[in-house]
Coordinates of C-alpha atoms in Angstrom, one line a residue:
Chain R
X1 CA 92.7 18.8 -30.2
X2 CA 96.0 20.6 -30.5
X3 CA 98.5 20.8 -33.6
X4 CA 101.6 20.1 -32.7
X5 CA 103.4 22.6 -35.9
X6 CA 107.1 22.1 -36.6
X7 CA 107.7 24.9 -39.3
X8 CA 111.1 25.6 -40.8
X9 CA 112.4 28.3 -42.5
X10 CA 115.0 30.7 -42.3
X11 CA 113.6 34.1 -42.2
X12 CA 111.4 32.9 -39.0
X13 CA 113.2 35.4 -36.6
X14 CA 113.5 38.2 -39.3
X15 CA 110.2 39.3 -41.5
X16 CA 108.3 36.1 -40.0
X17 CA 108.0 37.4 -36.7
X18 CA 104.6 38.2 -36.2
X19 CA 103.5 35.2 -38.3
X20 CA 105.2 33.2 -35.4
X21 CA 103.7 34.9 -32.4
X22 CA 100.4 34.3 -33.7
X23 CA 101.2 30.9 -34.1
X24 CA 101.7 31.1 -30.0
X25 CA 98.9 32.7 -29.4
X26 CA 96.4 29.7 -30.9
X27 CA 95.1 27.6 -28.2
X28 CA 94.6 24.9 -31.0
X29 CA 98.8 25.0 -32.9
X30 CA 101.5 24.2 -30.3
X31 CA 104.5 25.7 -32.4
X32 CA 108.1 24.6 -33.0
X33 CA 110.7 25.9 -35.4
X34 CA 113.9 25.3 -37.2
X35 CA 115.9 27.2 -39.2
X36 CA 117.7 25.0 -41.3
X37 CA 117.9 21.9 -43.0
X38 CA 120.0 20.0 -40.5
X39 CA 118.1 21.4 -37.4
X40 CA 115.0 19.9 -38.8
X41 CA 116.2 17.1 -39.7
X42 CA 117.5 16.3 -36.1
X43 CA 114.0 17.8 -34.5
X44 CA 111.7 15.3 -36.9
X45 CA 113.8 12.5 -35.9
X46 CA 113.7 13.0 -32.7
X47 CA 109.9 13.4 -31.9
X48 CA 106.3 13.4 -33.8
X49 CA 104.6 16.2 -35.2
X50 CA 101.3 16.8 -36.5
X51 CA 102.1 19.3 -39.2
X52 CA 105.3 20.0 -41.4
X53 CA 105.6 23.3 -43.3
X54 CA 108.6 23.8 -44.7
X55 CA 110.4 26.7 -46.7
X56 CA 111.7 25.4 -49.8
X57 CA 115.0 28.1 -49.4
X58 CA 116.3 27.1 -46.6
X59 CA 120.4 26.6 -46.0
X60 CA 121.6 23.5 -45.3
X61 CA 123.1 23.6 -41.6
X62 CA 126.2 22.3 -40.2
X63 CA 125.7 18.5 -40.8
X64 CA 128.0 16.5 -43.4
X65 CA 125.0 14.5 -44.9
X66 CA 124.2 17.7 -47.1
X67 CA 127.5 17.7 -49.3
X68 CA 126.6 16.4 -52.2
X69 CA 123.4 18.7 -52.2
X70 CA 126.0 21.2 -51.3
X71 CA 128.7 20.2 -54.1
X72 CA 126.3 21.4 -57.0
X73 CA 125.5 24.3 -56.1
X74 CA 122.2 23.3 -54.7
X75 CA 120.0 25.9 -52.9
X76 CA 116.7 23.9 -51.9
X77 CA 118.2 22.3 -48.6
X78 CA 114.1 22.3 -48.2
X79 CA 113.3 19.7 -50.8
X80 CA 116.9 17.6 -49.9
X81 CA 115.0 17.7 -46.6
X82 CA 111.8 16.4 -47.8
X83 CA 113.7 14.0 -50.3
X84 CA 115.7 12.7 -47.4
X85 CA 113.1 12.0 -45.2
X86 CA 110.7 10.5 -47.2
X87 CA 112.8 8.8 -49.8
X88 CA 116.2 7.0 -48.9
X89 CA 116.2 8.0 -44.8
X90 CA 112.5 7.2 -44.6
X91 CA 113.2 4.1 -42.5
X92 CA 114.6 6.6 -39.3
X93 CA 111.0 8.6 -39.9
X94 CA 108.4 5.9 -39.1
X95 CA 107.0 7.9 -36.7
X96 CA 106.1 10.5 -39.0
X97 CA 103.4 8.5 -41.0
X98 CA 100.9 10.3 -39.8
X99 CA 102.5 13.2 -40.3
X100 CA 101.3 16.4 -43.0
X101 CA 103.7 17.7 -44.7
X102 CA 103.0 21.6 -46.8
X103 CA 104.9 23.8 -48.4
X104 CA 105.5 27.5 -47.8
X105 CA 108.3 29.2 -49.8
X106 CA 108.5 32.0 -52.4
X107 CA 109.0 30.0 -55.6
X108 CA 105.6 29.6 -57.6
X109 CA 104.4 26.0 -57.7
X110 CA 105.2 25.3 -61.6
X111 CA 108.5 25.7 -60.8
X112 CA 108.4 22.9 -58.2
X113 CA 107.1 19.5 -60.0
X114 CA 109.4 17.5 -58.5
X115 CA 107.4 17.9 -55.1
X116 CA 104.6 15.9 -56.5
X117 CA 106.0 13.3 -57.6
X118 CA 108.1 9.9 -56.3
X119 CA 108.7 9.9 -53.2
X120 CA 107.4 13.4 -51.5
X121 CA 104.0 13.6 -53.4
X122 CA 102.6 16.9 -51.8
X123 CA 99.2 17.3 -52.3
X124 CA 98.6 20.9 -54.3
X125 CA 96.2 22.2 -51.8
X126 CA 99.1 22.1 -49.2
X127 CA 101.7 24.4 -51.3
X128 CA 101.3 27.9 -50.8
X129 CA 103.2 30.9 -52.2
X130 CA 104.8 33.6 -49.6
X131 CA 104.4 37.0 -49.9
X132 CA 104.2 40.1 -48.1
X133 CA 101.0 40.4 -48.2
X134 CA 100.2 37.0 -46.8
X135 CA 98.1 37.6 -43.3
X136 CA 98.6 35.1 -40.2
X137 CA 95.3 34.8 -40.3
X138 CA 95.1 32.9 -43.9
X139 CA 98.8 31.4 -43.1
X140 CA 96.8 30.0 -39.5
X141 CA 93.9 28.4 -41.4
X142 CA 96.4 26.6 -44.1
X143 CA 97.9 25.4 -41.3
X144 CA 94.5 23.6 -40.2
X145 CA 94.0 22.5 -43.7
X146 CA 97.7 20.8 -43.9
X147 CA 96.2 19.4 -41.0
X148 CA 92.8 18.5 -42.1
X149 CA 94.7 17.0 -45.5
X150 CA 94.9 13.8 -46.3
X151 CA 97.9 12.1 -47.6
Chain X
X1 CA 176.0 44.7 -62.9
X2 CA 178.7 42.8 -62.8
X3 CA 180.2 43.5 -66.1
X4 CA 179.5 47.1 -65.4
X5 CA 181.6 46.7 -62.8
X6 CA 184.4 44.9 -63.9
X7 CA 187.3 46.5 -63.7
X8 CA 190.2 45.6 -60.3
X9 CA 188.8 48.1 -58.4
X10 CA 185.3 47.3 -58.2
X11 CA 185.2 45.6 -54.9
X12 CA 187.2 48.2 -53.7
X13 CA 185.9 49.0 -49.8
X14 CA 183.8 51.9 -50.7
X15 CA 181.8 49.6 -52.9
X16 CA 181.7 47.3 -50.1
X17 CA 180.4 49.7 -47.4
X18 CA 177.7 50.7 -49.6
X19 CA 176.6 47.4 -50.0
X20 CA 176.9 46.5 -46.6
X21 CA 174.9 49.7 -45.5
X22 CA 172.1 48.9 -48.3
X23 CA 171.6 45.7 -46.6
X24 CA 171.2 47.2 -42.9
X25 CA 169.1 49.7 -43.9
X26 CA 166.7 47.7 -45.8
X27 CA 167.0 44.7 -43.0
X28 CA 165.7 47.1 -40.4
X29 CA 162.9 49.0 -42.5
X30 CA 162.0 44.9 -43.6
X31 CA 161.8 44.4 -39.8
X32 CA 160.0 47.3 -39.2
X33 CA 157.3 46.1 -40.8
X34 CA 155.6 43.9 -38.7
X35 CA 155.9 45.7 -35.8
X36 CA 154.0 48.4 -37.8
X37 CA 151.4 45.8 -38.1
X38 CA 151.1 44.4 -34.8
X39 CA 150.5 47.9 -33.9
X40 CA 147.7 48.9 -36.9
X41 CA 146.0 45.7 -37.2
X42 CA 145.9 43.0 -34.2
X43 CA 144.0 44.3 -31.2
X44 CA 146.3 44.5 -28.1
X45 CA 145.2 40.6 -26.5
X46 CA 146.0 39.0 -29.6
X47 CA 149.2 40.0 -30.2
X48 CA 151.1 37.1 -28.2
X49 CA 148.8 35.1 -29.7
X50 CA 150.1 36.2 -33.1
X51 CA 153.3 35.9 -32.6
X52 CA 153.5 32.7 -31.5
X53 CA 151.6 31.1 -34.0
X54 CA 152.0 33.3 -37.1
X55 CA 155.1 35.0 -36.0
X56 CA 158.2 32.3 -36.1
X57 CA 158.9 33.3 -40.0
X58 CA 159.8 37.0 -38.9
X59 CA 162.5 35.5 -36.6
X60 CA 163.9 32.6 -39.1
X61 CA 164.1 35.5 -41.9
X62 CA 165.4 38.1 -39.3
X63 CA 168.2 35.4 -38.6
X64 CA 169.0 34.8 -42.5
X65 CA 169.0 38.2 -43.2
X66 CA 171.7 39.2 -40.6
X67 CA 173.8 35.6 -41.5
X68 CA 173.7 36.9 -45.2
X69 CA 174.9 40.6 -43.7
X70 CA 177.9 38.8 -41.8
X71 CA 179.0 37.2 -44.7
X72 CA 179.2 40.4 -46.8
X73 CA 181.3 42.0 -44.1
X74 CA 183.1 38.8 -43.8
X75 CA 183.9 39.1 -48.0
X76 CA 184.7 42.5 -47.4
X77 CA 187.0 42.7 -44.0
X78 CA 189.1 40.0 -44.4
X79 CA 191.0 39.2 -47.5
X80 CA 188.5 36.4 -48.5
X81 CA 189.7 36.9 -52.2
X82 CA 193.4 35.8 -51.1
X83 CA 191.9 32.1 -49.9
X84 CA 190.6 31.7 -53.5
X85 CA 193.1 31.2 -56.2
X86 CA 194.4 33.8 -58.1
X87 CA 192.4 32.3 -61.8
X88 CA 189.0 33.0 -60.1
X89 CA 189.1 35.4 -57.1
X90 CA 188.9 38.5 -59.7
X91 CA 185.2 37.6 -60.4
X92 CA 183.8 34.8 -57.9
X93 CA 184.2 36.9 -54.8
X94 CA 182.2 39.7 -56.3
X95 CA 179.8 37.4 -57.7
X96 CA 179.4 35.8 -53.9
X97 CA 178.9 39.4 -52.7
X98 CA 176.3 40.3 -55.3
X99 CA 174.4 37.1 -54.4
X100 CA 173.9 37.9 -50.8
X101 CA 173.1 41.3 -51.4
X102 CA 170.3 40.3 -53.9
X103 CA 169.2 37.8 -51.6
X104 CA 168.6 39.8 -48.7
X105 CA 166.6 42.1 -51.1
X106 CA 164.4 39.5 -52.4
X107 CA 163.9 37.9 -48.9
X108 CA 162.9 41.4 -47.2
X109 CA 160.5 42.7 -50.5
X110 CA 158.7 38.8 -49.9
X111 CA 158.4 39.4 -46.4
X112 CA 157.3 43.0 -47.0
X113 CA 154.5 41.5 -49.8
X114 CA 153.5 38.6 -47.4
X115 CA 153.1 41.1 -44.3
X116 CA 151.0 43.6 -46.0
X117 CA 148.9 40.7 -47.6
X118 CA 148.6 38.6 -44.7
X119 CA 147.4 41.7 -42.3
X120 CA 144.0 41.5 -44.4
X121 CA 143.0 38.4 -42.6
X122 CA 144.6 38.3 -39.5
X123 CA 141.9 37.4 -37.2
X124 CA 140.8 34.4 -40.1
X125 CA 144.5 33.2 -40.2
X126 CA 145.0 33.1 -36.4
X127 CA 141.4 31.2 -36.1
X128 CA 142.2 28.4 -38.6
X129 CA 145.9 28.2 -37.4
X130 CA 144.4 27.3 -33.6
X131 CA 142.0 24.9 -34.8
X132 CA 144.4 23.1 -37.1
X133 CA 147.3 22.3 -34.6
X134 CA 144.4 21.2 -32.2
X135 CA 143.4 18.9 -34.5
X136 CA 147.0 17.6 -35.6
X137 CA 147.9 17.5 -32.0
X138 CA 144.8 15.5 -31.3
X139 CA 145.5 12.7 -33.8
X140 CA 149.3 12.3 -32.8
X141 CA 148.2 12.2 -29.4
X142 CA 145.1 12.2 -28.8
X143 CA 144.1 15.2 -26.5
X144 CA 144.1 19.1 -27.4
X145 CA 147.0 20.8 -25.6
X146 CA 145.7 23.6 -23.1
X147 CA 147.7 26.3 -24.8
X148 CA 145.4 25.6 -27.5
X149 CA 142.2 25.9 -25.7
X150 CA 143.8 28.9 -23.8
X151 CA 144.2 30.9 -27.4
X152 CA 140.9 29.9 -28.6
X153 CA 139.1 31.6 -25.1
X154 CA 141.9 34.4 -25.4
X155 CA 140.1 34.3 -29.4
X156 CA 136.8 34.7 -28.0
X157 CA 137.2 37.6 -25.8
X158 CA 139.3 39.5 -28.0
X159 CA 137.5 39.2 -31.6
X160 CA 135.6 42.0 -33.3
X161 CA 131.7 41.3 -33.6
X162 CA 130.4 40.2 -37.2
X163 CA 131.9 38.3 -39.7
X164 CA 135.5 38.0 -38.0
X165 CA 133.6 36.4 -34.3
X166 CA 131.7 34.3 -37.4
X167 CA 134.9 33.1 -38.6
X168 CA 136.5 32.2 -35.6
X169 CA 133.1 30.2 -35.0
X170 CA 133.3 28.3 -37.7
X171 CA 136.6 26.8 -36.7
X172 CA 135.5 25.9 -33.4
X173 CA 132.5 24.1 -35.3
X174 CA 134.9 22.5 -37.4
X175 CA 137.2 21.5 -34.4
X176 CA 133.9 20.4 -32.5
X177 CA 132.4 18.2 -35.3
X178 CA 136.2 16.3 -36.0
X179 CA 135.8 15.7 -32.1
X180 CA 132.1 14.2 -32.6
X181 CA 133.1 12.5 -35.3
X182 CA 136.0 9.9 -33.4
X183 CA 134.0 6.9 -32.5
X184 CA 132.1 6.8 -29.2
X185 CA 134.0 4.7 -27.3
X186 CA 137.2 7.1 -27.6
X187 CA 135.2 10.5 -27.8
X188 CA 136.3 13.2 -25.5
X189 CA 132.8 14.7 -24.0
X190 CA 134.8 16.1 -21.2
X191 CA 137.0 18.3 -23.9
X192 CA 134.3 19.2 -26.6
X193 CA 132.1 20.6 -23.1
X194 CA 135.1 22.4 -22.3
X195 CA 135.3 24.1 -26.5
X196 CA 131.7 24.8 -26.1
X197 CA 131.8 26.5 -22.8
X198 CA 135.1 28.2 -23.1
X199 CA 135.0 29.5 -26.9
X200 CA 131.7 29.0 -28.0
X201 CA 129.7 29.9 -25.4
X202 CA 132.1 32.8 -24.3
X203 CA 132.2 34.5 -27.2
X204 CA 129.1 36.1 -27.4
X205 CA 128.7 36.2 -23.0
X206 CA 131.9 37.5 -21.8
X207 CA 131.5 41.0 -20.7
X208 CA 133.4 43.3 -23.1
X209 CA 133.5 41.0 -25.9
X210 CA 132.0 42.5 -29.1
X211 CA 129.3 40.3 -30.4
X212 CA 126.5 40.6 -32.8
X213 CA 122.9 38.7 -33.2
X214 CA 124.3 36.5 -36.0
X215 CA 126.9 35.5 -33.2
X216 CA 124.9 34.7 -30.8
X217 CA 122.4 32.4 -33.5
X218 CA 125.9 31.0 -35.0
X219 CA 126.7 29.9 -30.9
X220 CA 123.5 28.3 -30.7
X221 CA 123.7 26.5 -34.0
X222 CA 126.8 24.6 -32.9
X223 CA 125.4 24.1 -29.6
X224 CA 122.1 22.7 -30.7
X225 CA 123.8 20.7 -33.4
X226 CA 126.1 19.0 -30.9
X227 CA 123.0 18.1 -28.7
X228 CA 121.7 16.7 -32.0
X229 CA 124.8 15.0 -32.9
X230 CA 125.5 13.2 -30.0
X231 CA 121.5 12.2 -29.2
X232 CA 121.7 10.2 -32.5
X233 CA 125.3 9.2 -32.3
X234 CA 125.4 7.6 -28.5
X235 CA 124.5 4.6 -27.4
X236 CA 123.1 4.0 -23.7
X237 CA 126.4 6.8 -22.4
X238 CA 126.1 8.6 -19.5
X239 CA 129.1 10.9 -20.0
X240 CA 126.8 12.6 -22.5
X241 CA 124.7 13.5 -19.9
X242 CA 127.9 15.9 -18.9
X243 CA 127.6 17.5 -22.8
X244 CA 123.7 17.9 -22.2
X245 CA 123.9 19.9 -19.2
X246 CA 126.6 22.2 -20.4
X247 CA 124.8 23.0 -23.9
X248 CA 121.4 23.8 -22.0
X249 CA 123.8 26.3 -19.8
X250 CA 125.4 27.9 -22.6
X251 CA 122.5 28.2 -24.3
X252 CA 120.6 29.6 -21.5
X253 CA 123.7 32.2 -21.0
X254 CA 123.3 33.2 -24.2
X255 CA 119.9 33.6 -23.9
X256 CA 120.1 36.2 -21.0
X257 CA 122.7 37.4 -22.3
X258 CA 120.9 38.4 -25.5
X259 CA 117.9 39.3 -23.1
X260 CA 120.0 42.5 -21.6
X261 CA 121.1 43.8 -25.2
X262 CA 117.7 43.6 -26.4
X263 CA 118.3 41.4 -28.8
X264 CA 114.8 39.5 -28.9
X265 CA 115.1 37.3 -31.6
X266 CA 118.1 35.6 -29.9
X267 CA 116.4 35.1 -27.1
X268 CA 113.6 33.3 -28.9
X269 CA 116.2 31.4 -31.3
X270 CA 117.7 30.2 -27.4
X271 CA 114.0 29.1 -26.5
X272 CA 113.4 27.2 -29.5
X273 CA 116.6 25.1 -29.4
X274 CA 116.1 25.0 -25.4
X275 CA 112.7 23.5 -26.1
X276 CA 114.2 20.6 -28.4
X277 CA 116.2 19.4 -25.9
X278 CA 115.3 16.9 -22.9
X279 CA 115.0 18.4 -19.4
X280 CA 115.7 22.0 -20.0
X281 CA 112.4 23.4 -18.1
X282 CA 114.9 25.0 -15.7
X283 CA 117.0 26.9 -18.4
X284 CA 113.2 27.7 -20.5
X285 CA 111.8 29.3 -17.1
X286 CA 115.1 31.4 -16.3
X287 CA 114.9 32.8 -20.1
X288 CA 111.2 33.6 -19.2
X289 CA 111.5 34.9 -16.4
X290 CA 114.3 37.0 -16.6
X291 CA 111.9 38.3 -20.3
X292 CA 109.4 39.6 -18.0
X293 CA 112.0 41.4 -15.5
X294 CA 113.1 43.2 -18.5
X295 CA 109.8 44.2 -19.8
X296 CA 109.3 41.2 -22.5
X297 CA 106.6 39.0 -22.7
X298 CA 107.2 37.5 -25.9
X299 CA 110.0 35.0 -24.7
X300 CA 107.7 34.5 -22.0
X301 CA 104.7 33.6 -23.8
X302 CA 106.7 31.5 -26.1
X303 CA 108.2 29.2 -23.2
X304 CA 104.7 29.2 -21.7
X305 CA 103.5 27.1 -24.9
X306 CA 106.9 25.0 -25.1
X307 CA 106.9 23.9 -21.7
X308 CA 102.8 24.0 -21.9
X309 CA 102.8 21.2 -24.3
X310 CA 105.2 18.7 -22.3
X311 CA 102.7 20.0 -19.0
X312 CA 99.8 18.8 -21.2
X313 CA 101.0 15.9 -22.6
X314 CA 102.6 14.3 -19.0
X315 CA 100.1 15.7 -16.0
X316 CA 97.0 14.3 -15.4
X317 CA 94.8 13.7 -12.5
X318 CA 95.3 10.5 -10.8
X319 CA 98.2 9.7 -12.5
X320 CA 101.8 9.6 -11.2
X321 CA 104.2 11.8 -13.2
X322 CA 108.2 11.9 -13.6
X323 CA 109.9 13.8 -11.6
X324 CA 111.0 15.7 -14.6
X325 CA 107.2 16.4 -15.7
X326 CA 106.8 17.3 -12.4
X327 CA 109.5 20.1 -12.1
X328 CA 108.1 21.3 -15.9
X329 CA 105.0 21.6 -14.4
X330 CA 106.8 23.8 -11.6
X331 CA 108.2 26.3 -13.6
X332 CA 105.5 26.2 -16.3
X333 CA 102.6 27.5 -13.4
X334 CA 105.5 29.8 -11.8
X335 CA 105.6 31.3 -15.6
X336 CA 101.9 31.5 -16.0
X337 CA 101.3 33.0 -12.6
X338 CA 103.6 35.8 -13.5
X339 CA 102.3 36.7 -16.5
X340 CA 99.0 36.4 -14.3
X341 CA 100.7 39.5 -12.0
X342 CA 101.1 41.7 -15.0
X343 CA 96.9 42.2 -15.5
X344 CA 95.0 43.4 -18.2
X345 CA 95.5 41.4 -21.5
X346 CA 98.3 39.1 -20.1
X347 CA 96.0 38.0 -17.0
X348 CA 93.4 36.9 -20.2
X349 CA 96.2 34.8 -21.5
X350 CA 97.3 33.4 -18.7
X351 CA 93.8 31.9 -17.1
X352 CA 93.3 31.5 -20.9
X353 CA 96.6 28.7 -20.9
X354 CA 95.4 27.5 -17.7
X355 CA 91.7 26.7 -19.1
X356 CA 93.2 24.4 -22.0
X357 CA 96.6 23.2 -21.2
X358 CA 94.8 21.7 -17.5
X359 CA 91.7 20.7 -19.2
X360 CA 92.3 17.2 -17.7
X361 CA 91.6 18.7 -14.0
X362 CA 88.3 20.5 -14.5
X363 CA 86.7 17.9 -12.2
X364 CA 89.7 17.1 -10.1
X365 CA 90.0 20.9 -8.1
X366 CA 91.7 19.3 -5.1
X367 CA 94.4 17.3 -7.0
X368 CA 94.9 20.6 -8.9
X369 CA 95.3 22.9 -5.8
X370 CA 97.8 20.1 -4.5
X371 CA 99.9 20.4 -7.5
X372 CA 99.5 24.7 -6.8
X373 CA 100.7 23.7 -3.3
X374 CA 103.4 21.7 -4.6
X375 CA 104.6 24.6 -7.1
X376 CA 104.9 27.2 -4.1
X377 CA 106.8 24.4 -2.3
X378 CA 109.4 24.1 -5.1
X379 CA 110.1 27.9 -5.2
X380 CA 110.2 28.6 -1.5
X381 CA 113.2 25.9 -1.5
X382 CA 114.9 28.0 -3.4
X383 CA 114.2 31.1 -1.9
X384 CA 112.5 32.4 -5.4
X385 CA 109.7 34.3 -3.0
X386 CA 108.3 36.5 -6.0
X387 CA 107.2 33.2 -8.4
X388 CA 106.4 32.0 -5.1
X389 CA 104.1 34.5 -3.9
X390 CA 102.7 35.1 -7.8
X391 CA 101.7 30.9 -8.0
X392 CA 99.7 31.9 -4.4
X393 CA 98.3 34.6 -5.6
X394 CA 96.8 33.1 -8.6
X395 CA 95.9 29.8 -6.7
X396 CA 93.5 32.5 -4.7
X397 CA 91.8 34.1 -7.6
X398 CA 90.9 30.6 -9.1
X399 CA 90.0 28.7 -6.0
X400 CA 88.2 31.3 -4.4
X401 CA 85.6 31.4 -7.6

């Protein structure tokens, strides 16, 4: 069984680097990336993927759909993202019901209730503070438990 | 001044010559000015540019300024005082003269002010200026002259790397997305191809242009956004087809382009956007390939998984594929064949990619070596006799086990 991965975040080609090649060496995660909000949005409509982790950081991309986000001064493009795909857009995301969704940013989790609630309702277990110290290793086996997770 | 000066003799000629050469001189050092400009702060190729889209206000003032100089020397030279009546010649002739002396002094210190402040942003101000008359042309008539498109290449050649080429991006992204947004049935593929190829794209390829990693990711953003734009904005339209093909080149110059300045994480950044998009094994091999030439392997090993997962998903034994799976397929096993040449830790990965992306085919050997013969097939057509000569090679080591 192979993961098909879609992870976004913006520091992917910069202090993520190794956390990425990793990701392409694992026979079992078949890896794909965005770097912003808009990118991601486009790649999740477009096709199915097993896993979502998503940065909750992340700037918004070219796309008009973000300006009222962007009007106030908004900086988690990740949440919109989440937001827009599971709340008023979810209609163009059918295809992502089976889909796991985690988190993987730098903010710590208190700060972050809106996540669990209406509509995006992220299980705890799949939110996981970044830090330097983070191995691929343990980032690799959230991964399979995002996977493993149930709604 | 004036009631300083108000005695008969006042306008006297001397007075007037001194005006008159206060004027000249501080018409010429005013016109001096942007010439010391064009030669301190516009590189050499943008200077036409310049002055035809920024420059007109030098020549309108140049043209008021001299007017206002005429008609001192014209108050002065020719008994102007005697056509006005007696009552008010003693103080509106002076006053005339004083006007257009002032004037031309305020006129030339504004000009002055404007120069120096405008020459902060030059490249910013030339950038905008392009993209705005495209888009005013194009709503008045509907197409985006060629001198426009000629400034905007002339742009991407010229520009400094970093945040100027940034800049100048950003207006071709904001020309690009008014041109995606006009409904489909009037949408100009044909012309955004054409922005994308000749200013995007060239930017950050065209040998001796100055250009930076977050130029080359800023490129690929707009590229990969209009592939996105127009896959979710277009129904059942071939012309897109046109826009496809284009962004996977661009994106695939970029790519080698960013290969031969080392610039790695470019390279991958052209992968991943390559991968997104349909039928773009082509463009994900050449990036690989061209990786290992160089010395690389990580672009490789990353378009080994991309295209490995389409390969997976779309070959089986006994089952007919696309003619599209079928040429991923190609270039995926010329890929894995030469990371296969390299040896050592790469030969692990490579029979390692072979083991579970073709788990499908562990009991069909013969419809497997068909698909090898197949591969070597494709590459001999087009002469590629190294990927050729790796697929054989690897076809031996696992079919002679």
């Amino acid at each position: 069984m192979t993961i098909k991965l879609l992870w976004i975040d913006d520091n992917l080609f910069h202090d993520l680097t190794e956390k990425r090649m990793a990701l392409y060496m694992q026979d079992d995660i078949e890896p794909h990336f965005a770097l912003d909000a808009t990118e991601a949005f486009y790649r999740l409509r477009n096709e199915p993927f097993d896993v979502v982790i998503v940065d909750l950081r992340l700037p918004p991309g070219p796309d008009d759909m973000w300006n009222t986000y962007r009007e106030n001064n908004f900086q988690k493009f990740g949440y919109a993202l989440l937001n827009a795909i599971m709340g008023p857009q979810k209609d163009q995301f059918e295809h992502l019901r089976e889909t796991r969704f985690g988190v993987f940013t730098i903010e710590a989790q208190e700060e972050n209730p809106e996540l669990f609630d209406d509509p995006i309702l992220l299980a705890e277990d799949n939110f996981k503070v970044k830090t330097h110290a983070y191995h691929e290793n343990a980032f690799i086996e959230f991964i399979r438990h995002v996977y493993k997770s149930l709604h | 001044m004036m009631l300083l000066f108000n005695t008969k003799e006042w306008l006297d000629p001397e007075w007037l010559a001194t005006a008159a050469g206060i004027a000249i001189t501080f018409v010429v050092f005013i016109m001096g000015v942007p010439s010391l400009i064009f030669q301190t702060f516009i590189a050499g190729g943008l200077r036409d540019v310049y002055n035809e889209r920024l420059g007109s206000g030098w020549a309108r003032l140049f043209v008021i300024q001299v007017v206002l100089i005429v008609v001192i020397f014209l108050l002065s030279n020719v008994g102007f005082d005697r056509s006005v009546s007696e009552e008010h010649s003693g103080w509106l002739v002076p006053l005339f003269v004083l006007a257009a002396l002032i004037l031309v002094l305020i006129l030339g210190l504004r000009s002055l002010i404007k120069n120096f402040r405008s020459s902060r942003n030059i490249e910013q101000q030339l950038s905008e200026k392009i993209a705005n008359d495209a888009i005013r042309h194009f709503e008045t008539h509907k197409t985006v002259p060629q001198k426009d498109l000629e400034d905007l290449g002339i742009l991407a050649r010229e520009l400094r790397s970093g945040r100027a080429k940034n800049i100048f991006l950003e207006q071709c992204e904001k020309l690009v997305e008014y041109l995606l947004n006009i409904p489909q049935e009037h949408r100009d593929t044909k012309l955004i191809g054409k922005i994308l190829n000749d200013a995007v794209s060239l930017s950050v390829t065209y040998d001796g242009a100055q250009f930076n990693n977050e130029n080359m990711r800023k490129a690929l953003d707009i590229l990969s956004f209009t592939y996105n734009y127009i896959l979710h904005h277009t129904t059942g339209d071939s012309s897109s087809s046109y826009l496809n093909t284009t962004i996977g080149n661009c994106m695939k110059e970029i790519g080698i382009k960013a290969m031969h300045k080392d610039d790695l994480l470019a390279v991958m950044d052209a992968v991943e956007k390559l991968s997104a998009m349909e039928a773009t094994s082509k463009e994900m091999f050449v990036l690989g390939n061209d990786a290992l030439q160089q010395g690389h392997v990580q672009p490789a090993v990353a378009v080994i998984k991309k295209l490995g997962g389409k390969v997976r998903s779309s070959i089986a034994p006994d089952q007919a594929a696309k003619e599209e799976d079928q040429r991923t397929f190609y270039f995926w096993l010329g890929l894995v064949s030469k990371i296969h040449q390299l040896g050592g830790a790469a030969q692990d990965f490579a029979r390692r990619r072979l083991q579970t992306t073709l788990a499908s085919f562990d009991d069909a050997h013969e419809a497997l070596q068909a698909l090898f013969k197949e591969t070597q097939q494709h590459f001999y057509q087009v002469a590629d006799f190294d990927t050729v000569d790796a697929v054989r090679e690897l076809e031996g080591f696992i079919f002679s086990r």
